C-alpha positions as a LaTeX table, in Angstrom:
\begin{tabular}{lrrr}
\hline
Residue & $x$ (\AA) & $y$ (\AA) & $z$ (\AA) \\
\hline
Unk1 & 5.17 & 28.11 & 10.99 \\
Unk2 & 5.93 & 25.08 & 12.84 \\
Unk3 & 9.91 & 23.41 & 12.46 \\
Unk4 & 10.91 & 19.74 & 13.40 \\
Unk5 & 14.04 & 18.11 & 12.58 \\
Unk6 & 14.50 & 14.67 & 11.04 \\
Unk7 & 17.57 & 12.20 & 11.11 \\
Unk8 & 17.96 & 10.60 & 7.19 \\
Unk9 & 20.22 & 8.08 & 6.47 \\
Unk10 & 23.33 & 9.60 & 4.27 \\
Unk11 & 22.10 & 7.88 & 0.59 \\
Unk12 & 18.54 & 9.53 & 1.12 \\
Unk13 & 19.88 & 12.42 & 1.85 \\
Unk14 & 22.14 & 12.73 & $-1.10$ \\
Unk15 & 18.68 & 11.93 & $-3.33$ \\
Unk16 & 16.84 & 14.68 & $-1.50$ \\
Unk17 & 19.49 & 17.22 & $-2.28$ \\
Unk18 & 19.74 & 16.29 & $-5.85$ \\
Unk19 & 15.98 & 16.30 & $-6.07$ \\
Unk20 & 16.32 & 19.80 & $-4.45$ \\
Unk21 & 18.67 & 20.99 & $-6.91$ \\
Unk22 & 16.90 & 19.63 & $-9.88$ \\
Unk23 & 13.26 & 20.85 & $-9.26$ \\
Unk24 & 13.04 & 23.20 & $-6.68$ \\
Unk25 & 14.44 & 26.44 & $-5.92$ \\
Unk26 & 15.25 & 25.75 & $-2.00$ \\
Unk27 & 15.84 & 22.46 & 0.45 \\
Unk28 & 13.48 & 24.20 & 2.75 \\
Unk29 & 10.63 & 24.32 & $-0.51$ \\
Unk30 & 11.46 & 20.85 & $-1.85$ \\
Unk31 & 10.61 & 19.15 & 1.78 \\
Unk32 & 7.63 & 20.93 & 2.69 \\
Unk33 & 6.05 & 19.69 & $-1.10$ \\
Unk34 & 7.13 & 16.99 & $-1.14$ \\
Unk35 & 6.16 & 15.63 & 2.68 \\
Unk36 & 2.53 & 17.43 & 1.59 \\
Unk37 & 2.36 & 15.19 & $-1.40$ \\
Unk38 & 3.84 & 11.93 & 0.73 \\
Unk39 & 0.82 & 12.55 & 2.98 \\
Unk40 & $-1.37$ & 13.51 & 0.05 \\
Unk41 & $-0.31$ & 9.86 & $-1.37$ \\
Unk42 & $-0.78$ & 8.27 & 1.91 \\
Unk43 & $-4.09$ & 9.20 & 2.91 \\
Unk44 & $-5.51$ & 7.94 & $-0.77$ \\
Unk45 & $-8.05$ & 5.50 & $-0.47$ \\
Unk46 & $-8.94$ & 3.34 & $-3.03$ \\
Unk47 & $-12.80$ & 2.85 & $-4.13$ \\
Unk48 & $-13.22$ & $-0.93$ & $-5.80$ \\
Unk49 & $-17.59$ & $-0.97$ & $-6.61$ \\
Unk50 & $-16.96$ & $-4.21$ & $-8.63$ \\
Unk51 & $-19.64$ & $-6.34$ & $-7.35$ \\
Unk52 & $-17.59$ & $-9.57$ & $-9.08$ \\
Unk53 & $-14.96$ & $-9.42$ & $-6.18$ \\
Unk54 & $-17.16$ & $-10.10$ & $-3.91$ \\
Unk55 & $-18.81$ & $-13.08$ & $-5.53$ \\
Unk56 & $-15.22$ & $-14.10$ & $-6.56$ \\
Unk57 & $-14.64$ & $-13.88$ & $-2.21$ \\
Unk58 & $-17.30$ & $-15.64$ & $-1.52$ \\
Unk59 & $-17.30$ & $-18.42$ & $-3.61$ \\
Unk60 & $-13.81$ & $-19.21$ & $-2.73$ \\
Unk61 & $-14.26$ & $-19.21$ & 0.95 \\
Unk62 & $-17.31$ & $-21.37$ & 0.23 \\
Unk63 & $-14.90$ & $-23.66$ & $-1.89$ \\
Unk64 & $-12.54$ & $-24.54$ & 1.49 \\
Unk65 & $-15.89$ & $-24.56$ & 4.11 \\
Unk66 & $-16.55$ & $-28.13$ & 4.31 \\
Unk67 & $-17.95$ & $-29.45$ & 7.32 \\
Unk68 & $-16.57$ & $-33.59$ & 6.43 \\
Unk69 & $-13.75$ & $-34.44$ & 4.10 \\
Unk70 & $-15.21$ & $-34.47$ & 0.82 \\
Unk71 & $-13.13$ & $-37.32$ & 0.02 \\
Unk72 & $-14.38$ & $-39.73$ & 2.41 \\
Unk73 & $-14.05$ & $-43.34$ & 2.11 \\
Unk74 & $-17.79$ & $-44.02$ & 3.04 \\
Unk75 & $-18.78$ & $-42.07$ & 0.04 \\
Unk76 & $-16.87$ & $-44.67$ & $-1.95$ \\
Unk77 & $-18.93$ & $-47.38$ & $-1.01$ \\
Unk78 & $-21.66$ & $-49.33$ & $-3.67$ \\
\hline
\end{tabular}
């Protein structure tokens, strides 16, 4: 099994020790499970298939996409 060394701040290590004592049999098991959980959480991809989001994004982009100033003084001539 591969091993590695990790430097933690005193605060993080204290939290790790407390969690390991409460939830796990050994610190080794705690480290392995927490790292695996973190990797799994990090690799989660969010899928949002709501077509309304694309429509709103397009409308938002078009709202400010003007070639000329919409409040031009030339438009106010009678």
